[in-house]
Coordinates of C-alpha atoms and ligand atoms in Angstrom, one line a residue:
X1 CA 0.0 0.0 0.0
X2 CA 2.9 2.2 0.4
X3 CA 2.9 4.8 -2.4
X4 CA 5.2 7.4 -3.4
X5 CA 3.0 9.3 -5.5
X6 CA -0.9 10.0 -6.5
X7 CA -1.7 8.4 -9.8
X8 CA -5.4 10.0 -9.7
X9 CA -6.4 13.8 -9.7
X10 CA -8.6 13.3 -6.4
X11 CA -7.7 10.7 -4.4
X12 CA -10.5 10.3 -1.1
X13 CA -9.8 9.0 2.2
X14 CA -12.6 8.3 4.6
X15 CA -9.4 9.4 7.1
X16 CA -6.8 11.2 6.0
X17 CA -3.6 12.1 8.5
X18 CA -1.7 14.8 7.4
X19 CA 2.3 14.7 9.0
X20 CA 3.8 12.0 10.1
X21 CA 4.3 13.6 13.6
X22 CA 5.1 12.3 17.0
X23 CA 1.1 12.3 17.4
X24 CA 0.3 10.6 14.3
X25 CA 2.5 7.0 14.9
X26 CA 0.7 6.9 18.1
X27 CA -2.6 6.4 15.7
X28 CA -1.0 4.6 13.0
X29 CA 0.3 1.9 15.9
X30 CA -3.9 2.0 17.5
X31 CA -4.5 1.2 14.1
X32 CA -2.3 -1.9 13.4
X33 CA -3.4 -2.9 16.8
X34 CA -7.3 -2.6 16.5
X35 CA -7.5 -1.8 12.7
X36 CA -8.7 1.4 10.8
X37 CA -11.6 2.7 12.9
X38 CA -14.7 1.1 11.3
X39 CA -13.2 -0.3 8.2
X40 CA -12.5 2.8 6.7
X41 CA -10.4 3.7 3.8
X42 CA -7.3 5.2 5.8
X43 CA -4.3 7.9 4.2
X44 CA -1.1 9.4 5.4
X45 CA 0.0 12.2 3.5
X46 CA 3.3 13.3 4.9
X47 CA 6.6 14.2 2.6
X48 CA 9.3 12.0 4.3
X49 CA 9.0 8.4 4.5
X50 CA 10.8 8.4 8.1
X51 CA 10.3 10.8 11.1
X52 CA 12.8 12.1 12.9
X53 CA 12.8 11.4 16.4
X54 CA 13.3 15.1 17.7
X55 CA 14.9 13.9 21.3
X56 CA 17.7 12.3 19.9
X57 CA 18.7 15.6 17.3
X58 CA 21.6 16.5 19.9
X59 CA 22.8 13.0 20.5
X60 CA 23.1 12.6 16.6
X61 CA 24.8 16.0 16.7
X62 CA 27.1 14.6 18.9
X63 CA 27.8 11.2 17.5
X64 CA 26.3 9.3 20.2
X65 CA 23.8 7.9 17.7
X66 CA 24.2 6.8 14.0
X67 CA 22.4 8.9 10.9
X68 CA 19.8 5.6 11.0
X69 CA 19.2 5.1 15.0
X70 CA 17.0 8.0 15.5
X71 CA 14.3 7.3 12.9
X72 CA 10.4 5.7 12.7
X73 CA 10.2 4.3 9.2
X74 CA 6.5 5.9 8.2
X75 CA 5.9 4.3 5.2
X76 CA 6.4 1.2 6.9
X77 CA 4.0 1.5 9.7
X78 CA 1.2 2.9 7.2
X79 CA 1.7 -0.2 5.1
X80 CA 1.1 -2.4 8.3
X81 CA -1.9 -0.3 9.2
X82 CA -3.3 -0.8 5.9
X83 CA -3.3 2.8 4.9
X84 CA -2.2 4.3 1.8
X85 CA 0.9 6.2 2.2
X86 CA 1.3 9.3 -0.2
X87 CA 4.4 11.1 -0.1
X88 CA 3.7 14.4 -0.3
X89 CA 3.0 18.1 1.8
X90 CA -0.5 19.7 2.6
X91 CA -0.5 22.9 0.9
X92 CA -4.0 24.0 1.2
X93 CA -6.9 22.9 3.4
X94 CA -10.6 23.6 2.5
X95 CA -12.8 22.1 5.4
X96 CA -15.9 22.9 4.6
X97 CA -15.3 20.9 1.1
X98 CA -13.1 18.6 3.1
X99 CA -10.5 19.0 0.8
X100 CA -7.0 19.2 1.2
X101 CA -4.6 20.4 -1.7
X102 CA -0.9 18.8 -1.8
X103 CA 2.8 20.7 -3.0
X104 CA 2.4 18.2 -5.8
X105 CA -1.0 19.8 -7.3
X106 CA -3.2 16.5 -5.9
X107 CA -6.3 16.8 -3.9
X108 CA -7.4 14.7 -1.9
X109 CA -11.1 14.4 -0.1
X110 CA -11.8 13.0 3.2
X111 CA -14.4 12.6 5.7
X112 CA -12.4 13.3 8.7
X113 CA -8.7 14.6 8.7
X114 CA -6.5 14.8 11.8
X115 CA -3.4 17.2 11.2
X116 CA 0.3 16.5 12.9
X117 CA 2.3 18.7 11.0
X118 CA 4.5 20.2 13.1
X119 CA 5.2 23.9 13.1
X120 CA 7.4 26.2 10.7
X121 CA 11.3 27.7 11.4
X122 CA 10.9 31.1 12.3
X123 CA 14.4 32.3 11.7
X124 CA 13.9 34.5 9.0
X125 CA 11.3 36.3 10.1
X126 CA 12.8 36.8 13.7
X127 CA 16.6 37.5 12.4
X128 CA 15.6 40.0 10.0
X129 CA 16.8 39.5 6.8
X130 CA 17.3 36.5 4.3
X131 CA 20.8 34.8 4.6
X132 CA 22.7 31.9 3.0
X133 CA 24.1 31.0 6.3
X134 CA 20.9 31.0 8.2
X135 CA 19.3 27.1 8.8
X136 CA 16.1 26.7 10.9
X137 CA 15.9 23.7 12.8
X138 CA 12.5 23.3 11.3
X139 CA 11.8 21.0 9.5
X140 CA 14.3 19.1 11.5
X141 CA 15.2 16.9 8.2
X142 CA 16.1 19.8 6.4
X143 CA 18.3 20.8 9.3
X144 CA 20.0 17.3 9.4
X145 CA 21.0 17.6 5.8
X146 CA 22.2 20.8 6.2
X147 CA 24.1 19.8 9.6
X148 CA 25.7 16.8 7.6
X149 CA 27.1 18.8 4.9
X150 CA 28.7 21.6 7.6
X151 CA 32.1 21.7 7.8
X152 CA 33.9 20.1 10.7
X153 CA 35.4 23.0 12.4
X154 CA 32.7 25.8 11.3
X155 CA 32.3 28.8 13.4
X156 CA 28.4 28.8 14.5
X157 CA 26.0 31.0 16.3
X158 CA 22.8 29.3 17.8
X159 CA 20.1 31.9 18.3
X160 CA 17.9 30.5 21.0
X161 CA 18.0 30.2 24.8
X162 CA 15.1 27.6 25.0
X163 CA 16.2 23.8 25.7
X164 CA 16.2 23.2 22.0
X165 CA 18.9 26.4 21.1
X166 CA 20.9 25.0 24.3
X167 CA 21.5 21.5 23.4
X168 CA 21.8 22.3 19.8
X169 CA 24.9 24.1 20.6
X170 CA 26.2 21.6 22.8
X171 CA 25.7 18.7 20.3
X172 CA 27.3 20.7 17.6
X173 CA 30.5 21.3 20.1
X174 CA 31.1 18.1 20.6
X175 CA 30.4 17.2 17.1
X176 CA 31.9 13.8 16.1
X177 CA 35.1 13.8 14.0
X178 CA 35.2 17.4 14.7
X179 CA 39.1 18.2 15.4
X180 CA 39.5 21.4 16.7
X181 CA 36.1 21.4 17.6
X182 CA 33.0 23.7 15.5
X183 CA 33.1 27.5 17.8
X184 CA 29.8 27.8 19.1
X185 CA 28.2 30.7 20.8
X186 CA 25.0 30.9 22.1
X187 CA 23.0 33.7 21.3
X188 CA 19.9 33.4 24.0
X189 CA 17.7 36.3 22.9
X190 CA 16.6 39.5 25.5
X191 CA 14.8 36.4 27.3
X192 CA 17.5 35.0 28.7
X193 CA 18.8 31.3 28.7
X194 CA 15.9 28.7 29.6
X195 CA 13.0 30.8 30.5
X196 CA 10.2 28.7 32.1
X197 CA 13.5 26.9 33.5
X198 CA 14.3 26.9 37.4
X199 CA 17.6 28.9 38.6
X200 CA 19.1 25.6 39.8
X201 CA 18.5 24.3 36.5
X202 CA 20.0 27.4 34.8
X203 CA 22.5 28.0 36.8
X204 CA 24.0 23.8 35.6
X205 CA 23.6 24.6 32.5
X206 CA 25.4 28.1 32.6
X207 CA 28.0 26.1 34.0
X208 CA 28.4 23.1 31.7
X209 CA 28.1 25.6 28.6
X210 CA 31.2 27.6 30.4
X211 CA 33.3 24.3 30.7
X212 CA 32.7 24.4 27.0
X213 CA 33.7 27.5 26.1
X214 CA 30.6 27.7 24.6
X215 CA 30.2 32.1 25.0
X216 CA 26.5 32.9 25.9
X217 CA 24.9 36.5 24.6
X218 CA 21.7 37.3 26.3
X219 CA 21.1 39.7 23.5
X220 CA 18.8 38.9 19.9
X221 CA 21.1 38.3 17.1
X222 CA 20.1 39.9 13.7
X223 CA 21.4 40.6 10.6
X224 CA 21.9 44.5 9.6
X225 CA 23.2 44.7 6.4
X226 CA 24.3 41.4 5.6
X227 CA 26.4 41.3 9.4
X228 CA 24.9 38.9 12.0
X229 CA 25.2 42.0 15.1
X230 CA 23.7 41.1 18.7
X231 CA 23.0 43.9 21.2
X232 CA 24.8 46.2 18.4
X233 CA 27.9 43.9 18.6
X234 CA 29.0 42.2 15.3
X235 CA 29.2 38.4 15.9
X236 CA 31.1 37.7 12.8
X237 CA 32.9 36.1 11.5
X238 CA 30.3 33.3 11.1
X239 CA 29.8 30.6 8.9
X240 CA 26.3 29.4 10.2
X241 CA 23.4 30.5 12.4
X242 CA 21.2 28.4 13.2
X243 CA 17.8 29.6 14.3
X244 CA 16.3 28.0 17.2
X245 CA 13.5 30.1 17.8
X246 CA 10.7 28.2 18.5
X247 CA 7.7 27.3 15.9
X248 CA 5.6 29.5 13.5
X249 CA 2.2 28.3 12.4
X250 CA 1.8 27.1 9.0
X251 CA 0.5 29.6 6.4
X252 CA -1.9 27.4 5.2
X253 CA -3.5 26.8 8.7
X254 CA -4.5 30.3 8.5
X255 CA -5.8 30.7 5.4
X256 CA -8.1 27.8 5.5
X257 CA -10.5 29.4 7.6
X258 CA -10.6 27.1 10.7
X259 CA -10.7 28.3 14.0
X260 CA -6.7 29.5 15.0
X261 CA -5.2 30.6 18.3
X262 CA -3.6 34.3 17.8
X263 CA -0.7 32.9 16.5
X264 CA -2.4 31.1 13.8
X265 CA -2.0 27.4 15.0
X266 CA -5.2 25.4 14.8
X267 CA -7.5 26.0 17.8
X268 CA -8.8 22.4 19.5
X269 CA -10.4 21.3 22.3
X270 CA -9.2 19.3 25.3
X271 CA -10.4 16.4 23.1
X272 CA -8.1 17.7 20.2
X273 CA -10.8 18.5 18.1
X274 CA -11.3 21.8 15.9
X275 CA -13.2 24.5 17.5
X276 CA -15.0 25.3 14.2
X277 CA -14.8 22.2 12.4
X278 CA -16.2 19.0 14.2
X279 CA -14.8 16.8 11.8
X280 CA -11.2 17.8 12.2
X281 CA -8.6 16.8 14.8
X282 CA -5.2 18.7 15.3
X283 CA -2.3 17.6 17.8
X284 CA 1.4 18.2 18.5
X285 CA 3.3 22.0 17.4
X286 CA 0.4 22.5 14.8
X287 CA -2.8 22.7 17.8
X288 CA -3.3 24.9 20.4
X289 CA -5.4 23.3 23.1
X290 CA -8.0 26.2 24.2
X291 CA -8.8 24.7 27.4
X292 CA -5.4 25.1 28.8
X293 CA -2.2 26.6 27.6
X294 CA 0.4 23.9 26.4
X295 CA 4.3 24.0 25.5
X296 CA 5.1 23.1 21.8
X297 CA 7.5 19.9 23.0
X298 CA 7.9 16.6 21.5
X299 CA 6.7 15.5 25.2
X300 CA 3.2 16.8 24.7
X301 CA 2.8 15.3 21.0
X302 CA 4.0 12.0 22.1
X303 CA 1.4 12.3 25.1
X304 CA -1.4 13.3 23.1
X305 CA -0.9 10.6 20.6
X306 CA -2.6 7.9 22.1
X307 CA -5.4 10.0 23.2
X308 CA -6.0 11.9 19.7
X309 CA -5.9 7.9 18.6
X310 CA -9.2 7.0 20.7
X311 CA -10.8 10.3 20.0
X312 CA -10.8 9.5 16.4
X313 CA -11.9 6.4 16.8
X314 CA -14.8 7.3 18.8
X315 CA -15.4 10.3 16.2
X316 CA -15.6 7.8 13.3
X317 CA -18.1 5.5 15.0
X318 CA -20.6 8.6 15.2
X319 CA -19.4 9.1 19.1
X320 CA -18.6 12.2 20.9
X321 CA -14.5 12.3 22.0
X322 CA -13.9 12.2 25.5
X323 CA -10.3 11.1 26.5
X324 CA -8.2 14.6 27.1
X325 CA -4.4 14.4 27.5
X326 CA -3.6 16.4 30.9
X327 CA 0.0 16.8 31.4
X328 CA 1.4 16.4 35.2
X329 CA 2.0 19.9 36.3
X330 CA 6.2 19.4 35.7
X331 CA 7.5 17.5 32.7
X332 CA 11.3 16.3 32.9
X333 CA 13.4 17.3 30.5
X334 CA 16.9 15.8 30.0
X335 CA 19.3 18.3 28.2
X336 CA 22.0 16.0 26.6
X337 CA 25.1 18.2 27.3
X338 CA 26.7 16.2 24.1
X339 CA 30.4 15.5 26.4
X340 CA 28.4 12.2 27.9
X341 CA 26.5 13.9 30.3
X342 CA 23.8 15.4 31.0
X343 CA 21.8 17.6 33.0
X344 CA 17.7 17.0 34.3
X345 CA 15.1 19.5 34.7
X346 CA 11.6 18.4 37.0
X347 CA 9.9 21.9 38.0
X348 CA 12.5 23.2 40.7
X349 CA 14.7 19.9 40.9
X350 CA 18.0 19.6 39.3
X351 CA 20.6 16.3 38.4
X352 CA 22.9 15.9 36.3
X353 CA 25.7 13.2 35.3
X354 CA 26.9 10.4 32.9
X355 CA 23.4 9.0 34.2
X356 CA 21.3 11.0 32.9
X357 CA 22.6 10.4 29.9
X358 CA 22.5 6.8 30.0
X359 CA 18.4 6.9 31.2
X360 CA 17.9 9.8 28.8
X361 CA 19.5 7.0 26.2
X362 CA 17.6 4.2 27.8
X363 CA 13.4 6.5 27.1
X364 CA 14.6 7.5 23.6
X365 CA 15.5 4.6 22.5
X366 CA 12.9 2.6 24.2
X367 CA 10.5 4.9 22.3
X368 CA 12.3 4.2 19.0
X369 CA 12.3 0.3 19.2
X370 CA 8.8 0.0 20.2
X371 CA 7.5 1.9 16.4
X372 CA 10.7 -0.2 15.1
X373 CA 9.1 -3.2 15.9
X374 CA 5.6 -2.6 14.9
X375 CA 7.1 -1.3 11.7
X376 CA 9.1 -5.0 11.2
X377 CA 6.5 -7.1 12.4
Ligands
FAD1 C1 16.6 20.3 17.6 C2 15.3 20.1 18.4 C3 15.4 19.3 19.5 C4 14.3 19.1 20.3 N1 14.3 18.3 21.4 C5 13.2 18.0 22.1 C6 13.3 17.2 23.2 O1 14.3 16.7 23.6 N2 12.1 17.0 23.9 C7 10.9 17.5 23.5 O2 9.9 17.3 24.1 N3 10.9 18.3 22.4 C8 12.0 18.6 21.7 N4 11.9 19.4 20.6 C9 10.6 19.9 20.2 C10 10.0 18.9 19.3 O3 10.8 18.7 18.1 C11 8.6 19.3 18.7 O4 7.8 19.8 19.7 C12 8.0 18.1 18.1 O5 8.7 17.6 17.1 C13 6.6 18.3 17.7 O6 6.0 17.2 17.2 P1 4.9 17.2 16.0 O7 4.4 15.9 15.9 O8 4.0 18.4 16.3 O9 5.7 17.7 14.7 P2 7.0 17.0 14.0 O10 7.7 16.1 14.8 O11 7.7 18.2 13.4 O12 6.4 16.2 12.8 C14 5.7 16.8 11.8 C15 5.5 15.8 10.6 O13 4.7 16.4 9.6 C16 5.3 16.4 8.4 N5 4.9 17.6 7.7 C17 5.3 18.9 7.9 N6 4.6 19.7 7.1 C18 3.7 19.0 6.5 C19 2.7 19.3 5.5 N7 2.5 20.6 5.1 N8 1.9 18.3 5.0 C20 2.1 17.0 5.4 N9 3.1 16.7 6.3 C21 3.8 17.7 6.8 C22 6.8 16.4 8.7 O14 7.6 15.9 7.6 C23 6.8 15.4 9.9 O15 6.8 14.1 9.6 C24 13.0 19.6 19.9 C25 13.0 20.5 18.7 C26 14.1 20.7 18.0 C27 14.0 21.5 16.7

C-alpha cells in the first residue's frame, strides 16, 4: 500500500492524517493494533517516508547515535496499518469541502482529517533579513541535511535560549570527528537562557556551557546589512546561524479558515478536536489546546498521541470524543550536554551526570524500538 505518488487527480480518504508527527505514529500503531476505525479507507499524506525522532537531534549532533538510529520508518508502519501512504505536503486545506490540496498539485477528499504537522522555522522572520548561512531547525530533516554537509570546524552561532537552542549548541560542540572542535556561541535572545526553567536548573547549564567555552549572549542576534550583530555587537565572523526560535504556524492553517489561536495554529479542544470544524482533529506544534495553555514539546505530541488515537476512533463511529491528555503539572526534560553527560530538569529539581545520559538514552531509545518493531513485524 505504500505509495510514493498520487496516480489519480482526487484521491478520497474516509481518514486522512496529514504529517507523520510524534502524534500521528501513536494512531498509525492504535490502528495496526485494533484496525482502521470502522473499516474505513485510511491515508497518510506526509513528505518524508521516516520521522525524525526530535529527542535524539543533539545525541546525533554529537555522534552518540548513528544517521539511522533516531528514525520511525513511516511508510512502513502505514503499510502495516493498511493505509495508503502518499508522499507528499498539505499545501491547502478547505474544510468545509473537506478537501486538502498537496505541493504536488493533488487533492485529496476526506471525511475526517487529523493534522500532525508540526510547526514552521521562524528564523527568517525573527533574524531579520534573508541569509545563505541561516538554517532553521525546522523541519528538522532539512536541518539534518544541512548539519551533515557543515564543515567540521565551522564557526556557529545558535540563536535561541530555550532547551532546543541549548542543546543544539552543545551537540554541535562536541560534534563527532570534529578536530579542533566547531566555535559555538549561544546567542539566548533578550529572554534569557531557559525561560520557564528553574535557577538551579540554569544555573547547571550556565556552568556546563562555560566548561565548554561555549560564549553565551543574552542579547537577539540579527542581521543589519548582511552582518549577523547582537545587542549592536557584530558576531562575525560566522559561517552558520542556526535559528532555534521556536515554531511559527503554517501559512496554510490560516488561510483555511478554521478556527486559530492568535498565533495562527489550529485551535482544539481538550479532546483535540477543531473548535470550528467538528470533523477535524489537530495535535502536536500544529494545535493549540484552548482549554489550557500547552508548551510546543515533543513531550506533549507524544502524550497526546494515544489520546488523539481514541478520540478518532470514537469520532468515526458517530461518538462524541472524550479522553483529554492532561500533562502532570512538571515535565522532565533531559538536556543532553553532548560531552556524555547530561543535566535533568523536573519543576524546581536539578541532576545531572553520565546517568542522565545513560536513562535519557535508555526513554529514547525505548521509544524508538517499540515503532521499530511494529514497523518490522
Ligand atoms: C533540535 C530540536 C530538539 C528538540 N528536542 C526536544 C526534546 O528533547 N524533547 C521535546 O519534548 N521536544 C523537543 N523538541 C521539540 C519537538 O521537536 C517538537 O515539539 C515536536 O517535534 C513536535 O512534534 P509534532 O508531531 O508536532 O511535529 P513534527 O515532529 O515536526 O512532525 C511533523 C511531521 O509532519 C510532516 N509535515 C510537515 N509539514 C507537512 C505538511 N505541510 N503536510 C504534510 N506533512 C507535513 C513532517 O515531515 C513530519 O513528519 C526539539 C525540537 C528541535 C528543533
Amino acid at each position: 500500500m505504500a505509495d510514493d505518488g498520487i496516480d489519480n487527480a482526487l484521491l478520497s480518504a474516509n481518514v486522512l492524517l496529514v504529517g507523520g508527527g510524534h502524534a500521528h505514529v501513536a494512531v498509525l500503531a492504535d490502528w495496526i493494533a485494533r484496525g482502521v476505525p470502522q473499516g474505513a479507507r485510511g491515508v497518510l499524506l506526509t513528505p518524508e517516508r521516516t520521522l525524525r525522532y526530535s529527542g535524539m537531534v543533539p545525541g546525533w549532533l554529537a555522534g552518540q547515535h548513528g544517521p539511522d538510529e533516531w528514525l520511525v520508518d513511516l511508510a512502513a508502519l502505514a503499510a502495516r496499518a493498511g493505509v495508503r501512504f502518499v508522499a507528499d505536503r498539505c499545501t491547502a486545506l478547505d474544510p468545509v469541502a473537506r478537501v486538502v490540496t498537496t505541493a504536488g498539485g493533488h487533492r485529496i477528499a476526506f471525511a475526517a482529517a487529523s493534522f500532525d504537522t508540526g510547526g514552521s522555522g521562524r528564523g527568517a522572520a525573527l533574524l531579520g533579513a534573508p541569509d545563505p548561512r541561516l538554517v532553521e531547525v525546522r523541519p528538522i530533516a532539512a536541518f539534518a541535511t544541512r548539519i551533515a554537509a557543515m564543515p567540521p570546524s565551522a564557526r556557529v552561532v545558535v540563536a535561541g535560549g530555550g532547551a532546543g537552542g541549548v542543546e543544539i549548541a552543545f551537540g554541535l560542540r562536541n560534534r563527532a570527528g570534529a578536530a579542533p572542535p566547531p566555535e559555538v556561541r549561544l546567542a539566548t535572545g533578550a529572554s534569557g537562557l531557559l525561560p520557564g526553567f528553574a535557577p538551579a536548573v540554569r544555573r547547571r547549564v550556565q556552568a556546563a556551557l562555560a566548561r565548554q567555552q561555549i560564549a553565551v549572549i543574552p542579547e537577539d542576534a540579527r542581521f543589519v546589512d548582511g552582518v549577523l550583530v547582537a545587542g549592536g555587537v557584530p558576531l562575525e565572523p560566522v559561517d552558520l546561524v542556526i535559528a532555534a526560535t521556536g515554531s511559527a504556524a503554517p501559512d496554510w492553517v490560516r488561510a483555511s479558515g478554521l478556527a486559530c489561536d492568535p498565533a495562527g495554529f489550529i485551535a482544539v479542544d481538550a479532546h483535540q478536536r477543531s473548535l470550528s470544524h467538528p470533523h477535524i482533529f489537530a495535535a502536536g506544534d500544529v494545535a493549540a489546546r484552548s482549554d489550557r495553555p500547552l508548551g510546543r514539546s515533543g513531550v506533549h505530541a507524544v502524550k497526546a498521541g494515544p489520546v488523539l488515537a481514541a478520540n478518532l476512533r470514537r469520532a468515526l463511529a458517530g461518538q462524541t470524543p472524550r479522553r483529554s491528555y492532561q500533562p502532570r503539572r512538571h515535565s522532565l526534560y533531559l538536556l543532553n550536554t553532548g560531552d556524555g553527560r547530561a543535566i535533568a530538569s523536573y519543576g524546581p529539581l536539578v541532576a545531572e551526570g553520565r546517568w542522565v545520559l545513560a536513562l535519557k538514552h535508555r526513554i529514547d531509545k525505548g521509544w524508538i524500538a517499540t515503532y521499530a518493531r511494529l514497523a518490522r513485524q
